[in-house]
mmCIF file of C-alpha atoms in Angstrom:
data_model
loop_
_atom_site.group_PDB
_atom_site.id
_atom_site.type_symbol
_atom_site.label_atom_id
_atom_site.label_comp_id
_atom_site.label_asym_id
_atom_site.label_seq_id
_atom_site.Cartn_x
_atom_site.Cartn_y
_atom_site.Cartn_z
ATOM 1 C CA MET W 1 -44.353 2.395 17.871
ATOM 2 C CA ALA W 2 -42.206 4.800 15.855
ATOM 3 C CA GLY W 3 -44.478 7.738 16.762
ATOM 4 C CA ARG W 4 -44.220 6.901 20.469
ATOM 5 C CA GLU W 5 -40.436 6.679 20.269
ATOM 6 C CA GLU W 6 -40.302 10.005 18.435
ATOM 7 C CA LYS W 7 -42.476 11.668 21.083
ATOM 8 C CA ALA W 8 -40.371 10.185 23.850
ATOM 9 C CA LEU W 9 -37.279 11.591 22.227
ATOM 10 C CA GLU W 10 -38.850 15.019 21.720
ATOM 11 C CA THR W 11 -40.174 15.255 25.280
ATOM 12 C CA SER W 12 -37.111 13.859 26.989
ATOM 13 C CA GLN W 13 -35.328 16.393 29.191
ATOM 14 C CA HIS W 14 -31.958 15.005 28.266
ATOM 15 C CA TRP W 15 -30.539 12.741 25.643
ATOM 16 C CA GLN W 16 -29.215 10.613 28.485
ATOM 17 C CA ASP W 17 -32.741 9.435 29.234
ATOM 18 C CA TRP W 18 -33.185 8.151 25.721
ATOM 19 C CA ILE W 19 -29.791 6.492 25.476
ATOM 20 C CA ALA W 20 -30.243 4.968 28.949
ATOM 21 C CA ALA W 21 -33.478 3.378 27.770
ATOM 22 C CA HIS W 22 -31.992 1.915 24.591
ATOM 23 C CA GLY W 23 -28.255 1.731 25.305
ATOM 24 C CA PRO W 24 -28.007 -1.877 26.515
ATOM 25 C CA GLN W 25 -29.845 -3.202 23.460
ATOM 26 C CA LEU W 26 -27.700 -1.042 21.164
ATOM 27 C CA VAL W 27 -24.515 -2.330 22.781
ATOM 28 C CA LEU W 28 -25.785 -5.898 22.402
ATOM 29 C CA PHE W 29 -26.448 -5.192 18.733
ATOM 30 C CA ALA W 30 -22.992 -3.606 18.279
ATOM 31 C CA ARG W 31 -21.386 -6.611 19.988
ATOM 32 C CA ARG W 32 -22.039 -8.545 16.787
ATOM 33 C CA TRP W 33 -19.201 -6.601 15.113
ATOM 34 C CA ALA W 34 -17.023 -5.743 18.111
ATOM 35 C CA ASN W 35 -14.430 -7.987 19.714
ATOM 36 C CA SER W 36 -15.242 -6.810 23.239
ATOM 37 C CA HIS W 37 -17.960 -5.153 25.264
ATOM 38 C CA ALA W 38 -15.872 -1.973 25.527
ATOM 39 C CA ALA W 39 -15.424 -1.873 21.746
ATOM 40 C CA ALA W 40 -19.185 -2.293 21.313
ATOM 41 C CA GLU W 41 -19.779 0.619 23.687
ATOM 42 C CA ASP W 42 -17.339 2.718 21.635
ATOM 43 C CA LEU W 43 -19.256 1.875 18.470
ATOM 44 C CA VAL W 44 -22.535 2.904 20.080
ATOM 45 C CA GLN W 45 -21.015 6.130 21.325
ATOM 46 C CA GLU W 46 -19.710 7.029 17.864
ATOM 47 C CA ALA W 47 -23.018 6.044 16.309
ATOM 48 C CA PHE W 48 -24.884 8.207 18.785
ATOM 49 C CA VAL W 49 -22.808 11.231 17.788
ATOM 50 C CA ARG W 50 -23.752 10.628 14.149
ATOM 51 C CA PHE W 51 -27.341 10.025 15.111
ATOM 52 C CA TRP W 52 -27.650 13.132 17.266
ATOM 53 C CA ARG W 53 -26.441 15.467 14.531
ATOM 54 C CA THR W 54 -29.180 14.392 12.110
ATOM 55 C CA ARG W 55 -31.971 13.048 14.357
ATOM 56 C CA GLU W 56 -34.499 15.770 13.418
ATOM 57 C CA SER W 57 -34.649 14.597 9.809
ATOM 58 C CA VAL W 58 -35.678 11.003 10.547
ATOM 59 C CA GLN W 59 -39.102 9.489 11.054
ATOM 60 C CA ASP W 60 -38.137 6.605 13.305
ATOM 61 C CA PRO W 61 -35.278 7.643 15.650
ATOM 62 C CA LEU W 62 -34.822 4.205 17.164
ATOM 63 C CA ALA W 63 -34.504 2.463 13.792
ATOM 64 C CA TYR W 64 -32.184 5.233 12.638
ATOM 65 C CA MET W 65 -30.004 4.796 15.713
ATOM 66 C CA TYR W 66 -29.650 1.086 14.972
ATOM 67 C CA GLN W 67 -28.793 1.994 11.385
ATOM 68 C CA CYS W 68 -26.096 4.367 12.678
ATOM 69 C CA VAL W 69 -24.651 1.623 14.903
ATOM 70 C CA ARG W 70 -24.576 -0.761 11.977
ATOM 71 C CA THR W 71 -22.925 1.774 9.666
ATOM 72 C CA VAL W 72 -20.294 2.747 12.245
ATOM 73 C CA ALA W 73 -19.546 -0.919 12.956
ATOM 74 C CA ILE W 74 -19.128 -1.756 9.279
ATOM 75 C CA ASP W 75 -16.921 1.315 8.741
ATOM 76 C CA ALA W 76 -14.772 0.340 11.735
ATOM 77 C CA ALA W 77 -14.417 -3.222 10.459
ATOM 78 C CA ARG W 78 -13.385 -1.977 7.023
ATOM 79 C CA SER W 79 -10.840 0.398 8.565
ATOM 80 C CA GLN W 80 -9.410 -2.382 10.713
ATOM 81 C CA CYS W 81 -9.188 -4.719 7.726
ATOM 82 C CA ALA W 82 -7.382 -2.079 5.652
ATOM 83 C CA ARG W 83 -5.017 -1.349 8.564
ATOM 84 C CA ASP W 84 -4.277 -5.056 9.000
ATOM 85 C CA GLN W 85 -3.544 -5.418 5.281
ATOM 86 C CA ARG W 86 -1.186 -2.415 5.306
ATOM 87 C CA GLU W 87 0.636 -3.721 8.362
ATOM 88 C CA ALA W 88 0.936 -7.203 6.857
ATOM 89 C CA HIS W 89 2.291 -5.723 3.638
ATOM 90 C CA VAL W 90 4.881 -3.687 5.531
ATOM 91 C CA ALA W 91 5.875 -6.687 7.651
ATOM 92 C CA GLU W 92 6.243 -8.812 4.527
ATOM 93 C CA HIS W 93 8.607 -6.372 2.865
ATOM 94 C CA ARG W 94 10.472 -5.335 5.962
ATOM 95 C CA THR W 95 14.066 -6.345 6.253
ATOM 96 C CA GLU W 96 16.217 -5.527 9.202
ATOM 97 C CA GLN W 97 18.464 -2.783 7.924
ATOM 98 C CA PRO W 98 21.701 -1.953 9.661
ATOM 99 C CA MET W 99 21.853 1.396 11.405
ATOM 100 C CA PHE W 100 24.786 2.477 9.253
ATOM 101 C CA VAL W 101 25.457 1.864 5.598
ATOM 102 C CA ASP W 102 28.461 -0.363 5.214
ATOM 103 C CA THR W 103 30.297 0.764 2.117
ATOM 104 C CA PHE W 104 33.310 -1.493 2.595
ATOM 105 C CA GLY W 105 31.547 -4.716 3.403
ATOM 106 C CA ASP W 106 32.979 -4.942 6.906
ATOM 107 C CA GLN W 107 29.849 -6.076 8.697
ATOM 108 C CA GLU W 108 31.718 -7.100 11.839
ATOM 109 C CA ARG W 109 33.187 -3.594 12.219
ATOM 110 C CA ARG W 110 29.757 -2.014 11.760
ATOM 111 C CA GLN W 111 28.285 -4.304 14.403
ATOM 112 C CA ARG W 112 31.041 -3.429 16.908
ATOM 113 C CA ILE W 113 30.420 0.291 16.346
ATOM 114 C CA GLU W 114 26.660 -0.136 16.775
ATOM 115 C CA MET W 115 27.182 -2.133 19.984
ATOM 116 C CA ALA W 116 29.600 0.463 21.356
ATOM 117 C CA LEU W 117 27.137 3.250 20.548
ATOM 118 C CA ALA W 118 24.359 1.305 22.273
ATOM 119 C CA GLU W 119 26.469 1.229 25.446
ATOM 120 C CA LEU W 120 26.730 5.034 25.527
ATOM 121 C CA PRO W 121 24.213 7.115 27.442
ATOM 122 C CA ALA W 122 21.424 8.110 25.042
ATOM 123 C CA VAL W 123 22.350 11.803 25.057
ATOM 124 C CA GLN W 124 25.958 10.998 24.108
ATOM 125 C CA ALA W 125 25.001 8.540 21.380
ATOM 126 C CA GLU W 126 22.617 11.127 19.959
ATOM 127 C CA VAL W 127 25.371 13.767 19.759
ATOM 128 C CA VAL W 128 27.873 11.349 18.196
ATOM 129 C CA THR W 129 25.351 10.249 15.575
ATOM 130 C CA LEU W 130 24.442 13.825 14.703
ATOM 131 C CA LYS W 131 28.063 14.969 14.616
ATOM 132 C CA ILE W 132 29.722 12.111 12.752
ATOM 133 C CA TRP W 133 27.066 10.626 10.483
ATOM 134 C CA SER W 134 24.820 13.646 9.991
ATOM 135 C CA GLU W 135 27.790 16.044 9.909
ATOM 136 C CA LEU W 136 26.038 18.703 11.977
ATOM 137 C CA THR W 137 27.981 21.380 13.832
ATOM 138 C CA PHE W 138 27.840 21.636 17.612
ATOM 139 C CA GLU W 139 25.641 24.721 17.175
ATOM 140 C CA GLN W 140 23.211 22.772 14.992
ATOM 141 C CA ILE W 141 23.189 19.860 17.422
ATOM 142 C CA ALA W 142 22.423 22.300 20.249
ATOM 143 C CA VAL W 143 19.374 23.466 18.313
ATOM 144 C CA VAL W 144 18.255 19.892 17.644
ATOM 145 C CA THR W 145 18.687 18.701 21.234
ATOM 146 C CA GLY W 146 17.836 21.901 23.067
ATOM 147 C CA ALA W 147 21.083 21.628 25.060
ATOM 148 C CA PRO W 148 23.670 24.414 25.335
ATOM 149 C CA VAL W 149 26.569 24.257 22.863
ATOM 150 C CA GLY W 150 29.057 23.607 25.691
ATOM 151 C CA THR W 151 27.002 20.665 26.912
ATOM 152 C CA VAL W 152 26.821 19.240 23.400
ATOM 153 C CA ALA W 153 30.606 19.521 23.013
ATOM 154 C CA SER W 154 31.154 17.853 26.407
ATOM 155 C CA ARG W 155 28.803 15.005 25.556
ATOM 156 C CA TYR W 156 30.656 14.479 22.298
ATOM 157 C CA ARG W 157 34.065 14.523 24.015
ATOM 158 C CA TYR W 158 32.982 12.075 26.751
ATOM 159 C CA ALA W 159 31.361 9.794 24.163
ATOM 160 C CA MET W 160 34.454 9.753 21.982
ATOM 161 C CA GLU W 161 36.661 8.947 24.969
ATOM 162 C CA ARG W 162 34.432 6.053 25.888
ATOM 163 C CA LEU W 163 34.256 4.811 22.298
ATOM 164 C CA ARG W 164 38.055 4.952 21.996
ATOM 165 C CA ARG W 165 38.356 2.787 25.095
ATOM 166 C CA ASN W 166 35.899 0.266 23.655
ATOM 167 C CA LEU W 167 37.083 0.257 20.047
ATOM 168 C CA ASP W 168 40.335 0.428 18.139
ATOM 169 C CA LYS W 169 40.993 3.911 16.728
ATOM 170 C CA SER W 170 40.839 2.456 13.227
ATOM 171 C CA GLU W 171 37.214 1.514 13.776
ATOM 172 C CA LEU W 172 36.087 5.085 14.375
ATOM 173 C CA ILE W 173 35.023 7.047 11.372
#
């Protein structure tokens, strides 16, 4: 059987003929490790790339293709397991950190500032954050945002006016 498969592969005009003949069975085999039909097809596709690069050095191409599917599936499962463990570890140790460091312990003030910033248009909030907390110049902010210096200054001015209306002056840094 292996000799016939090898000849079929050698005489095939295109690799598509060979994969068309064996693809459904390979996908069924890959389905053992995959959580969906599409994922099984992806495994077979990746396995076929591995297979195709080294097919000349094997005696039984069909058995080797199944071996490639199995190896790719196991590698994918290991990668997913490692990813899940990393994500679980991060989620375990994640604490919701405030946007700004509160050096004076006035959490309520910090929350009001964060809420007021959230109400600003995104481009204004970005400029205020870069100007006040990152201490960048308008020229530096223009480089960061790609906006002209005059536009950056206007966004800052409009944002500060709006913040002053929404907050007491003592709350602004």
